[in-house]
């Protein structure tokens, strides 16, 4: 006869059984769980941070936490150039990058960086969501970076410590640029003295007078507080270079087709979230800096600026493949 467990023993038995069932039923198999580290240059509440966190959450939910993603915001894992190297080595698993730091590594990224190419953000989005984006994704894959979706970065304009109304006003001014040959030549063609620096060094460099200005969109100008030290924002809107939400090929190559589809879908959905948040933040950022007393120099006639860009096109868009990409972008309705 099987002895019936006494009351306390029955309770213990039930508790152990429940714990075992709970473990089997709820906890993910520990061996299969992956921890992914994400890099973000911006703060968590910036549109890109909001997009990346949404991406991570969706991937976690849809893989039952087999893929657990955590984004390290505010450049905790280093500046952009280092983060790109780390992605290629596989020590960072996913990230949101601006495409300009790829200019020297992936030729087609030069096309979307080119000055005064896109008529507006809608034009840029149509290009990057179409064949232009596919060409860039191919080039990035060759250097170990898998593009999943494209994030907005608005239009970039020049901001300075004294008012700039015409290219002549820029002559000899030290203007910070991202680390890219195209950016150096672009600033030179405008008559300025280009100074490549990591994003995180711009504030102190403005403060100490190492540079006289930089260029960026409204949200970056505001969130970095650069507006406190460079009080003039000239709406040159010279580049609409977009951004990528990407994963390391090291990780990607080990994923099965089903998980790849989960990541792609989540990335696209996160881009829709980022773009909505971007549109709102552009307005808010502009209002904030104006309220803080920044002088906005409205550039209404961009023709004199665009006219100076001819050498940049000659150098970066003359190769047959890139010239064709430019032609197709210009021909878009
Ligand atoms: C911001 C981009 C960021 C760049 C930064 C820069 O979102 O990725 O690092 O500009 O100018 O708009 O370095």
PDB file of C-alpha atoms in Angstrom, residues 7-305:
ATOM      1  CA  UNK A   7      -0.110  16.940   5.681  1.00  0.00           C
ATOM      2  CA  UNK A   8       3.208  18.810   5.858  1.00  0.00           C
ATOM      3  CA  UNK A   9       4.822  16.359   3.453  1.00  0.00           C
ATOM      4  CA  UNK A  10       1.888  16.728   1.039  1.00  0.00           C
ATOM      5  CA  UNK A  11       2.288  20.503   1.103  1.00  0.00           C
ATOM      6  CA  UNK A  12       5.992  20.223   0.429  1.00  0.00           C
ATOM      7  CA  UNK A  13       5.386  17.785  -2.424  1.00  0.00           C
ATOM      8  CA  UNK A  14       2.820  20.143  -3.967  1.00  0.00           C
ATOM      9  CA  UNK A  15       5.177  23.093  -3.671  1.00  0.00           C
ATOM     10  CA  UNK A  16       8.038  21.244  -5.346  1.00  0.00           C
ATOM     11  CA  UNK A  17       5.765  19.993  -8.125  1.00  0.00           C
ATOM     12  CA  UNK A  18       4.402  23.511  -8.713  1.00  0.00           C
ATOM     13  CA  UNK A  19       7.894  24.988  -8.807  1.00  0.00           C
ATOM     14  CA  UNK A  20       9.026  22.348 -11.294  1.00  0.00           C
ATOM     15  CA  UNK A  21       5.991  22.938 -13.497  1.00  0.00           C
ATOM     16  CA  UNK A  22       6.471  26.665 -13.269  1.00  0.00           C
ATOM     17  CA  UNK A  23      10.071  26.287 -14.260  1.00  0.00           C
ATOM     18  CA  UNK A  24       9.258  24.108 -17.244  1.00  0.00           C
ATOM     19  CA  UNK A  25       6.244  26.117 -18.306  1.00  0.00           C
ATOM     20  CA  UNK A  26       7.388  29.688 -17.856  1.00  0.00           C
ATOM     21  CA  UNK A  27      11.126  30.054 -17.729  1.00  0.00           C
ATOM     22  CA  UNK A  28      12.925  30.074 -21.104  1.00  0.00           C
ATOM     23  CA  UNK A  29      15.431  27.292 -21.645  1.00  0.00           C
ATOM     24  CA  UNK A  30      18.587  28.884 -20.203  1.00  0.00           C
ATOM     25  CA  UNK A  31      20.909  27.365 -22.807  1.00  0.00           C
ATOM     26  CA  UNK A  32      18.959  28.940 -25.695  1.00  0.00           C
ATOM     27  CA  UNK A  33      18.590  32.436 -24.205  1.00  0.00           C
ATOM     28  CA  UNK A  34      20.792  35.081 -25.807  1.00  0.00           C
ATOM     29  CA  UNK A  35      21.686  38.430 -24.280  1.00  0.00           C
ATOM     30  CA  UNK A  36      22.189  41.128 -26.897  1.00  0.00           C
ATOM     31  CA  UNK A  37      23.909  44.437 -26.204  1.00  0.00           C
ATOM     32  CA  UNK A  38      22.708  47.491 -28.064  1.00  0.00           C
ATOM     33  CA  UNK A  39      24.493  50.787 -28.647  1.00  0.00           C
ATOM     34  CA  UNK A  40      22.777  54.152 -28.768  1.00  0.00           C
ATOM     35  CA  UNK A  41      24.554  57.506 -28.861  1.00  0.00           C
ATOM     36  CA  UNK A  42      21.485  59.396 -27.657  1.00  0.00           C
ATOM     37  CA  UNK A  43      19.551  59.475 -24.379  1.00  0.00           C
ATOM     38  CA  UNK A  44      16.758  56.943 -23.788  1.00  0.00           C
ATOM     39  CA  UNK A  45      14.034  59.568 -24.299  1.00  0.00           C
ATOM     40  CA  UNK A  46      15.385  60.685 -27.701  1.00  0.00           C
ATOM     41  CA  UNK A  47      13.280  59.325 -30.623  1.00  0.00           C
ATOM     42  CA  UNK A  48      16.027  56.840 -31.538  1.00  0.00           C
ATOM     43  CA  UNK A  49      16.201  55.509 -27.971  1.00  0.00           C
ATOM     44  CA  UNK A  50      12.409  55.160 -27.942  1.00  0.00           C
ATOM     45  CA  UNK A  51      12.590  53.250 -31.249  1.00  0.00           C
ATOM     46  CA  UNK A  52      15.384  50.972 -30.051  1.00  0.00           C
ATOM     47  CA  UNK A  53      13.659  50.167 -26.761  1.00  0.00           C
ATOM     48  CA  UNK A  54      10.460  49.332 -28.669  1.00  0.00           C
ATOM     49  CA  UNK A  55      12.490  47.053 -30.972  1.00  0.00           C
ATOM     50  CA  UNK A  56      14.071  45.264 -27.994  1.00  0.00           C
ATOM     51  CA  UNK A  57      10.709  44.839 -26.265  1.00  0.00           C
ATOM     52  CA  UNK A  58       9.015  43.407 -29.377  1.00  0.00           C
ATOM     53  CA  UNK A  59      11.856  40.964 -30.032  1.00  0.00           C
ATOM     54  CA  UNK A  60      11.762  39.799 -26.399  1.00  0.00           C
ATOM     55  CA  UNK A  61       7.994  39.266 -26.509  1.00  0.00           C
ATOM     56  CA  UNK A  62       8.000  37.528 -29.862  1.00  0.00           C
ATOM     57  CA  UNK A  63      10.851  35.143 -29.047  1.00  0.00           C
ATOM     58  CA  UNK A  64       9.562  34.351 -25.528  1.00  0.00           C
ATOM     59  CA  UNK A  65      12.731  36.013 -24.271  1.00  0.00           C
ATOM     60  CA  UNK A  66      15.034  33.675 -26.115  1.00  0.00           C
ATOM     61  CA  UNK A  67      16.567  36.887 -27.458  1.00  0.00           C
ATOM     62  CA  UNK A  68      16.848  39.444 -24.707  1.00  0.00           C
ATOM     63  CA  UNK A  69      18.015  42.805 -25.945  1.00  0.00           C
ATOM     64  CA  UNK A  70      19.239  45.641 -23.800  1.00  0.00           C
ATOM     65  CA  UNK A  71      20.080  49.059 -25.182  1.00  0.00           C
ATOM     66  CA  UNK A  72      22.895  51.011 -23.532  1.00  0.00           C
ATOM     67  CA  UNK A  73      21.892  54.620 -24.105  1.00  0.00           C
ATOM     68  CA  UNK A  74      23.907  57.854 -24.035  1.00  0.00           C
ATOM     69  CA  UNK A  75      27.054  56.386 -25.654  1.00  0.00           C
ATOM     70  CA  UNK A  76      27.769  54.222 -22.584  1.00  0.00           C
ATOM     71  CA  UNK A  77      29.526  51.753 -24.899  1.00  0.00           C
ATOM     72  CA  UNK A  78      31.677  54.397 -26.631  1.00  0.00           C
ATOM     73  CA  UNK A  79      31.510  56.918 -29.470  1.00  0.00           C
ATOM     74  CA  UNK A  80      30.148  56.102 -32.926  1.00  0.00           C
ATOM     75  CA  UNK A  81      33.357  55.109 -34.743  1.00  0.00           C
ATOM     76  CA  UNK A  82      34.355  52.732 -31.933  1.00  0.00           C
ATOM     77  CA  UNK A  83      30.853  51.289 -31.792  1.00  0.00           C
ATOM     78  CA  UNK A  84      30.960  50.544 -35.530  1.00  0.00           C
ATOM     79  CA  UNK A  85      34.215  48.631 -35.034  1.00  0.00           C
ATOM     80  CA  UNK A  86      32.698  46.759 -32.103  1.00  0.00           C
ATOM     81  CA  UNK A  87      29.665  45.789 -34.203  1.00  0.00           C
ATOM     82  CA  UNK A  88      31.959  44.437 -36.884  1.00  0.00           C
ATOM     83  CA  UNK A  89      33.850  42.412 -34.267  1.00  0.00           C
ATOM     84  CA  UNK A  90      30.580  41.223 -32.727  1.00  0.00           C
ATOM     85  CA  UNK A  91      31.094  42.736 -29.272  1.00  0.00           C
ATOM     86  CA  UNK A  92      28.084  45.019 -29.817  1.00  0.00           C
ATOM     87  CA  UNK A  93      25.060  43.187 -31.206  1.00  0.00           C
ATOM     88  CA  UNK A  94      22.708  45.897 -32.416  1.00  0.00           C
ATOM     89  CA  UNK A  95      22.795  49.647 -32.823  1.00  0.00           C
ATOM     90  CA  UNK A  96      21.366  52.746 -34.413  1.00  0.00           C
ATOM     91  CA  UNK A  97      23.972  54.571 -36.473  1.00  0.00           C
ATOM     92  CA  UNK A  98      23.965  57.677 -38.592  1.00  0.00           C
ATOM     93  CA  UNK A  99      25.088  56.697 -42.114  1.00  0.00           C
ATOM     94  CA  UNK A 100      27.828  59.350 -42.411  1.00  0.00           C
ATOM     95  CA  UNK A 101      30.383  57.533 -40.242  1.00  0.00           C
ATOM     96  CA  UNK A 102      30.171  54.755 -42.877  1.00  0.00           C
ATOM     97  CA  UNK A 103      31.095  57.059 -45.767  1.00  0.00           C
ATOM     98  CA  UNK A 104      34.706  55.878 -45.928  1.00  0.00           C
ATOM     99  CA  UNK A 105      33.721  52.209 -45.485  1.00  0.00           C
ATOM    100  CA  UNK A 106      30.574  51.724 -47.566  1.00  0.00           C
ATOM    101  CA  UNK A 107      30.581  53.864 -50.768  1.00  0.00           C
ATOM    102  CA  UNK A 108      26.816  54.109 -51.333  1.00  0.00           C
ATOM    103  CA  UNK A 109      26.325  55.812 -47.953  1.00  0.00           C
ATOM    104  CA  UNK A 110      27.990  58.842 -49.553  1.00  0.00           C
ATOM    105  CA  UNK A 111      24.996  59.226 -51.839  1.00  0.00           C
ATOM    106  CA  UNK A 112      22.487  59.823 -49.035  1.00  0.00           C
ATOM    107  CA  UNK A 113      24.922  62.151 -47.278  1.00  0.00           C
ATOM    108  CA  UNK A 114      25.296  64.375 -50.368  1.00  0.00           C
ATOM    109  CA  UNK A 115      24.332  68.011 -49.791  1.00  0.00           C
ATOM    110  CA  UNK A 116      21.051  69.385 -51.107  1.00  0.00           C
ATOM    111  CA  UNK A 117      20.135  66.090 -52.757  1.00  0.00           C
ATOM    112  CA  UNK A 118      16.747  65.438 -51.193  1.00  0.00           C
ATOM    113  CA  UNK A 119      13.958  67.963 -51.645  1.00  0.00           C
ATOM    114  CA  UNK A 120      12.570  67.124 -48.200  1.00  0.00           C
ATOM    115  CA  UNK A 121      12.251  64.326 -45.647  1.00  0.00           C
ATOM    116  CA  UNK A 122       9.478  62.562 -47.590  1.00  0.00           C
ATOM    117  CA  UNK A 123      11.813  62.363 -50.601  1.00  0.00           C
ATOM    118  CA  UNK A 124      14.599  60.946 -48.426  1.00  0.00           C
ATOM    119  CA  UNK A 125      12.234  58.369 -46.893  1.00  0.00           C
ATOM    120  CA  UNK A 126      10.966  57.227 -50.284  1.00  0.00           C
ATOM    121  CA  UNK A 127      14.567  56.704 -51.443  1.00  0.00           C
ATOM    122  CA  UNK A 128      15.861  54.939 -48.353  1.00  0.00           C
ATOM    123  CA  UNK A 129      12.790  52.690 -48.126  1.00  0.00           C
ATOM    124  CA  UNK A 130      13.357  51.687 -51.786  1.00  0.00           C
ATOM    125  CA  UNK A 131      16.275  50.711 -54.055  1.00  0.00           C
ATOM    126  CA  UNK A 132      18.658  53.285 -52.520  1.00  0.00           C
ATOM    127  CA  UNK A 133      18.252  51.606 -49.146  1.00  0.00           C
ATOM    128  CA  UNK A 134      18.765  48.167 -50.698  1.00  0.00           C
ATOM    129  CA  UNK A 135      22.073  49.260 -52.267  1.00  0.00           C
ATOM    130  CA  UNK A 136      23.256  50.675 -48.952  1.00  0.00           C
ATOM    131  CA  UNK A 137      22.202  47.518 -47.098  1.00  0.00           C
ATOM    132  CA  UNK A 138      24.325  45.467 -49.507  1.00  0.00           C
ATOM    133  CA  UNK A 139      27.381  47.650 -48.951  1.00  0.00           C
ATOM    134  CA  UNK A 140      26.932  47.517 -45.183  1.00  0.00           C
ATOM    135  CA  UNK A 141      26.531  43.745 -45.234  1.00  0.00           C
ATOM    136  CA  UNK A 142      29.956  43.515 -46.882  1.00  0.00           C
ATOM    137  CA  UNK A 143      31.479  45.108 -43.792  1.00  0.00           C
ATOM    138  CA  UNK A 144      29.582  42.908 -41.331  1.00  0.00           C
ATOM    139  CA  UNK A 145      26.573  45.115 -40.610  1.00  0.00           C
ATOM    140  CA  UNK A 146      23.019  43.960 -41.324  1.00  0.00           C
ATOM    141  CA  UNK A 147      20.525  46.787 -41.929  1.00  0.00           C
ATOM    142  CA  UNK A 148      17.023  46.107 -40.636  1.00  0.00           C
ATOM    143  CA  UNK A 149      15.271  49.478 -40.864  1.00  0.00           C
ATOM    144  CA  UNK A 150      15.904  53.152 -41.487  1.00  0.00           C
ATOM    145  CA  UNK A 151      15.422  55.846 -38.879  1.00  0.00           C
ATOM    146  CA  UNK A 152      14.817  59.546 -39.553  1.00  0.00           C
ATOM    147  CA  UNK A 153      17.355  62.200 -38.730  1.00  0.00           C
ATOM    148  CA  UNK A 154      15.661  65.250 -40.243  1.00  0.00           C
ATOM    149  CA  UNK A 155      17.650  67.978 -41.931  1.00  0.00           C
ATOM    150  CA  UNK A 156      21.052  69.106 -40.672  1.00  0.00           C
ATOM    151  CA  UNK A 157      21.870  72.800 -40.401  1.00  0.00           C
ATOM    152  CA  UNK A 158      24.879  74.828 -39.291  1.00  0.00           C
ATOM    153  CA  UNK A 159      25.056  76.374 -35.821  1.00  0.00           C
ATOM    154  CA  UNK A 160      27.732  78.730 -34.674  1.00  0.00           C
ATOM    155  CA  UNK A 161      28.983  81.099 -31.985  1.00  0.00           C
ATOM    156  CA  UNK A 162      28.369  84.117 -34.281  1.00  0.00           C
ATOM    157  CA  UNK A 163      25.700  84.659 -36.912  1.00  0.00           C
ATOM    158  CA  UNK A 164      26.168  83.014 -40.319  1.00  0.00           C
ATOM    159  CA  UNK A 165      23.927  84.265 -43.129  1.00  0.00           C
ATOM    160  CA  UNK A 166      25.975  83.475 -46.247  1.00  0.00           C
ATOM    161  CA  UNK A 167      28.807  81.083 -47.092  1.00  0.00           C
ATOM    162  CA  UNK A 168      31.133  84.124 -46.930  1.00  0.00           C
ATOM    163  CA  UNK A 169      30.320  84.437 -43.208  1.00  0.00           C
ATOM    164  CA  UNK A 170      31.599  80.890 -42.686  1.00  0.00           C
ATOM    165  CA  UNK A 171      35.008  81.613 -44.190  1.00  0.00           C
ATOM    166  CA  UNK A 172      37.759  80.334 -41.903  1.00  0.00           C
ATOM    167  CA  UNK A 173      35.378  79.286 -39.123  1.00  0.00           C
ATOM    168  CA  UNK A 174      36.226  75.975 -37.476  1.00  0.00           C
ATOM    169  CA  UNK A 175      33.199  73.767 -37.919  1.00  0.00           C
ATOM    170  CA  UNK A 176      32.941  70.311 -36.394  1.00  0.00           C
ATOM    171  CA  UNK A 177      31.989  67.496 -38.779  1.00  0.00           C
ATOM    172  CA  UNK A 178      31.457  63.765 -38.422  1.00  0.00           C
ATOM    173  CA  UNK A 179      34.465  61.614 -39.311  1.00  0.00           C
ATOM    174  CA  UNK A 180      33.964  61.252 -43.058  1.00  0.00           C
ATOM    175  CA  UNK A 181      35.967  62.528 -46.025  1.00  0.00           C
ATOM    176  CA  UNK A 182      32.790  63.727 -47.704  1.00  0.00           C
ATOM    177  CA  UNK A 183      31.945  65.901 -44.713  1.00  0.00           C
ATOM    178  CA  UNK A 184      35.461  67.358 -44.639  1.00  0.00           C
ATOM    179  CA  UNK A 185      35.261  68.261 -48.342  1.00  0.00           C
ATOM    180  CA  UNK A 186      31.727  69.608 -47.993  1.00  0.00           C
ATOM    181  CA  UNK A 187      32.727  72.003 -45.231  1.00  0.00           C
ATOM    182  CA  UNK A 188      35.859  73.022 -47.131  1.00  0.00           C
ATOM    183  CA  UNK A 189      33.773  73.745 -50.240  1.00  0.00           C
ATOM    184  CA  UNK A 190      31.681  76.105 -48.106  1.00  0.00           C
ATOM    185  CA  UNK A 191      34.876  77.938 -47.138  1.00  0.00           C
ATOM    186  CA  UNK A 192      34.963  76.695 -43.541  1.00  0.00           C
ATOM    187  CA  UNK A 193      37.737  74.923 -41.699  1.00  0.00           C
ATOM    188  CA  UNK A 194      36.394  71.380 -41.045  1.00  0.00           C
ATOM    189  CA  UNK A 195      37.251  69.748 -37.723  1.00  0.00           C
ATOM    190  CA  UNK A 196      36.280  66.065 -37.383  1.00  0.00           C
ATOM    191  CA  UNK A 197      35.411  65.238 -33.777  1.00  0.00           C
ATOM    192  CA  UNK A 198      33.344  62.625 -31.938  1.00  0.00           C
ATOM    193  CA  UNK A 199      29.822  63.798 -31.088  1.00  0.00           C
ATOM    194  CA  UNK A 200      30.544  63.637 -27.358  1.00  0.00           C
ATOM    195  CA  UNK A 201      33.364  66.176 -27.630  1.00  0.00           C
ATOM    196  CA  UNK A 202      31.408  68.903 -29.408  1.00  0.00           C
ATOM    197  CA  UNK A 203      30.035  70.655 -26.323  1.00  0.00           C
ATOM    198  CA  UNK A 204      33.377  71.164 -24.583  1.00  0.00           C
ATOM    199  CA  UNK A 205      35.072  72.042 -27.883  1.00  0.00           C
ATOM    200  CA  UNK A 206      32.517  74.794 -28.466  1.00  0.00           C
ATOM    201  CA  UNK A 207      32.909  75.966 -24.910  1.00  0.00           C
ATOM    202  CA  UNK A 208      36.701  76.141 -25.041  1.00  0.00           C
ATOM    203  CA  UNK A 209      36.757  77.743 -28.503  1.00  0.00           C
ATOM    204  CA  UNK A 210      38.464  74.766 -30.210  1.00  0.00           C
ATOM    205  CA  UNK A 211      35.614  75.045 -32.734  1.00  0.00           C
ATOM    206  CA  UNK A 212      33.294  77.903 -33.727  1.00  0.00           C
ATOM    207  CA  UNK A 213      30.352  75.747 -34.686  1.00  0.00           C
ATOM    208  CA  UNK A 214      28.968  72.400 -35.771  1.00  0.00           C
ATOM    209  CA  UNK A 215      26.002  71.167 -37.772  1.00  0.00           C
ATOM    210  CA  UNK A 216      23.106  68.958 -36.813  1.00  0.00           C
ATOM    211  CA  UNK A 217      19.325  68.600 -36.720  1.00  0.00           C
ATOM    212  CA  UNK A 218      17.109  70.382 -34.167  1.00  0.00           C
ATOM    213  CA  UNK A 219      16.789  67.434 -31.739  1.00  0.00           C
ATOM    214  CA  UNK A 220      20.557  66.869 -31.490  1.00  0.00           C
ATOM    215  CA  UNK A 221      21.282  70.594 -31.198  1.00  0.00           C
ATOM    216  CA  UNK A 222      18.811  70.767 -28.326  1.00  0.00           C
ATOM    217  CA  UNK A 223      19.368  67.440 -26.497  1.00  0.00           C
ATOM    218  CA  UNK A 224      23.153  67.929 -26.317  1.00  0.00           C
ATOM    219  CA  UNK A 225      22.691  71.486 -25.047  1.00  0.00           C
ATOM    220  CA  UNK A 226      25.021  72.715 -27.789  1.00  0.00           C
ATOM    221  CA  UNK A 227      22.566  75.616 -28.125  1.00  0.00           C
ATOM    222  CA  UNK A 228      23.817  76.975 -24.809  1.00  0.00           C
ATOM    223  CA  UNK A 229      27.256  77.613 -26.286  1.00  0.00           C
ATOM    224  CA  UNK A 230      26.529  78.074 -30.021  1.00  0.00           C
ATOM    225  CA  UNK A 231      23.674  80.584 -29.996  1.00  0.00           C
ATOM    226  CA  UNK A 232      23.048  80.963 -33.758  1.00  0.00           C
ATOM    227  CA  UNK A 233      21.270  78.310 -35.852  1.00  0.00           C
ATOM    228  CA  UNK A 234      21.257  78.969 -39.624  1.00  0.00           C
ATOM    229  CA  UNK A 235      18.672  76.825 -41.409  1.00  0.00           C
ATOM    230  CA  UNK A 236      20.946  75.659 -44.222  1.00  0.00           C
ATOM    231  CA  UNK A 237      19.293  72.192 -44.192  1.00  0.00           C
ATOM    232  CA  UNK A 238      22.253  71.019 -46.235  1.00  0.00           C
ATOM    233  CA  UNK A 239      21.957  67.260 -45.631  1.00  0.00           C
ATOM    234  CA  UNK A 240      19.163  64.782 -44.837  1.00  0.00           C
ATOM    235  CA  UNK A 241      21.420  61.823 -44.129  1.00  0.00           C
ATOM    236  CA  UNK A 242      19.295  59.072 -42.505  1.00  0.00           C
ATOM    237  CA  UNK A 243      20.159  56.441 -39.912  1.00  0.00           C
ATOM    238  CA  UNK A 244      20.127  52.671 -39.760  1.00  0.00           C
ATOM    239  CA  UNK A 245      18.907  50.211 -37.152  1.00  0.00           C
ATOM    240  CA  UNK A 246      21.352  47.369 -37.611  1.00  0.00           C
ATOM    241  CA  UNK A 247      22.580  44.115 -36.117  1.00  0.00           C
ATOM    242  CA  UNK A 248      25.997  42.535 -36.191  1.00  0.00           C
ATOM    243  CA  UNK A 249      26.496  39.920 -38.926  1.00  0.00           C
ATOM    244  CA  UNK A 250      28.160  37.763 -36.266  1.00  0.00           C
ATOM    245  CA  UNK A 251      24.785  37.378 -34.545  1.00  0.00           C
ATOM    246  CA  UNK A 252      22.655  37.458 -37.681  1.00  0.00           C
ATOM    247  CA  UNK A 253      24.499  34.580 -39.335  1.00  0.00           C
ATOM    248  CA  UNK A 254      23.587  32.310 -36.436  1.00  0.00           C
ATOM    249  CA  UNK A 255      19.855  33.112 -36.478  1.00  0.00           C
ATOM    250  CA  UNK A 256      17.303  30.885 -38.191  1.00  0.00           C
ATOM    251  CA  UNK A 257      14.868  32.237 -40.779  1.00  0.00           C
ATOM    252  CA  UNK A 258      11.988  32.537 -38.305  1.00  0.00           C
ATOM    253  CA  UNK A 259      13.991  34.662 -35.863  1.00  0.00           C
ATOM    254  CA  UNK A 260      15.334  36.801 -38.692  1.00  0.00           C
ATOM    255  CA  UNK A 261      11.760  37.539 -39.745  1.00  0.00           C
ATOM    256  CA  UNK A 262      10.864  38.468 -36.147  1.00  0.00           C
ATOM    257  CA  UNK A 263      13.779  40.908 -36.001  1.00  0.00           C
ATOM    258  CA  UNK A 264      13.019  42.447 -39.401  1.00  0.00           C
ATOM    259  CA  UNK A 265       9.353  43.007 -38.570  1.00  0.00           C
ATOM    260  CA  UNK A 266      10.116  44.417 -35.131  1.00  0.00           C
ATOM    261  CA  UNK A 267      12.742  46.728 -36.639  1.00  0.00           C
ATOM    262  CA  UNK A 268      10.308  48.082 -39.243  1.00  0.00           C
ATOM    263  CA  UNK A 269       7.650  48.630 -36.608  1.00  0.00           C
ATOM    264  CA  UNK A 270      10.208  50.386 -34.424  1.00  0.00           C
ATOM    265  CA  UNK A 271      11.078  52.671 -37.354  1.00  0.00           C
ATOM    266  CA  UNK A 272       7.438  53.755 -37.610  1.00  0.00           C
ATOM    267  CA  UNK A 273       7.537  54.560 -33.874  1.00  0.00           C
ATOM    268  CA  UNK A 274      10.863  56.405 -34.214  1.00  0.00           C
ATOM    269  CA  UNK A 275       9.632  58.450 -37.185  1.00  0.00           C
ATOM    270  CA  UNK A 276       6.482  59.576 -35.386  1.00  0.00           C
ATOM    271  CA  UNK A 277       8.461  60.483 -32.324  1.00  0.00           C
ATOM    272  CA  UNK A 278      11.022  62.260 -34.537  1.00  0.00           C
ATOM    273  CA  UNK A 279       8.443  64.519 -36.146  1.00  0.00           C
ATOM    274  CA  UNK A 280       7.153  65.582 -32.727  1.00  0.00           C
ATOM    275  CA  UNK A 281      10.610  66.084 -31.242  1.00  0.00           C
ATOM    276  CA  UNK A 282      11.778  68.299 -34.114  1.00  0.00           C
ATOM    277  CA  UNK A 283       9.026  70.795 -33.300  1.00  0.00           C
ATOM    278  CA  UNK A 284       9.546  70.557 -29.545  1.00  0.00           C
ATOM    279  CA  UNK A 285      13.331  70.949 -29.826  1.00  0.00           C
ATOM    280  CA  UNK A 286      13.014  73.981 -32.029  1.00  0.00           C
ATOM    281  CA  UNK A 287      10.557  75.570 -29.585  1.00  0.00           C
ATOM    282  CA  UNK A 288      12.839  74.813 -26.638  1.00  0.00           C
ATOM    283  CA  UNK A 289      15.934  76.436 -28.141  1.00  0.00           C
ATOM    284  CA  UNK A 290      13.996  79.462 -29.344  1.00  0.00           C
ATOM    285  CA  UNK A 291      12.544  79.848 -25.845  1.00  0.00           C
ATOM    286  CA  UNK A 292      16.106  79.682 -24.532  1.00  0.00           C
ATOM    287  CA  UNK A 293      17.009  82.718 -26.653  1.00  0.00           C
ATOM    288  CA  UNK A 294      18.733  81.123 -29.668  1.00  0.00           C
ATOM    289  CA  UNK A 295      18.810  83.298 -32.816  1.00  0.00           C
ATOM    290  CA  UNK A 296      17.417  81.368 -35.777  1.00  0.00           C
ATOM    291  CA  UNK A 297      18.916  82.682 -39.013  1.00  0.00           C
ATOM    292  CA  UNK A 298      16.389  81.657 -41.672  1.00  0.00           C
ATOM    293  CA  UNK A 299      18.127  80.711 -44.916  1.00  0.00           C
ATOM    294  CA  UNK A 300      15.451  81.101 -47.557  1.00  0.00           C
ATOM    295  CA  UNK A 301      17.652  81.030 -50.650  1.00  0.00           C
ATOM    296  CA  UNK A 302      19.822  77.909 -50.606  1.00  0.00           C
ATOM    297  CA  UNK A 303      21.018  78.329 -54.203  1.00  0.00           C
ATOM    298  CA  UNK A 304      24.301  80.106 -53.284  1.00  0.00           C
ATOM    299  CA  UNK A 305      25.071  77.288 -50.861  1.00  0.00           C
TER     300      UNK A 305
END
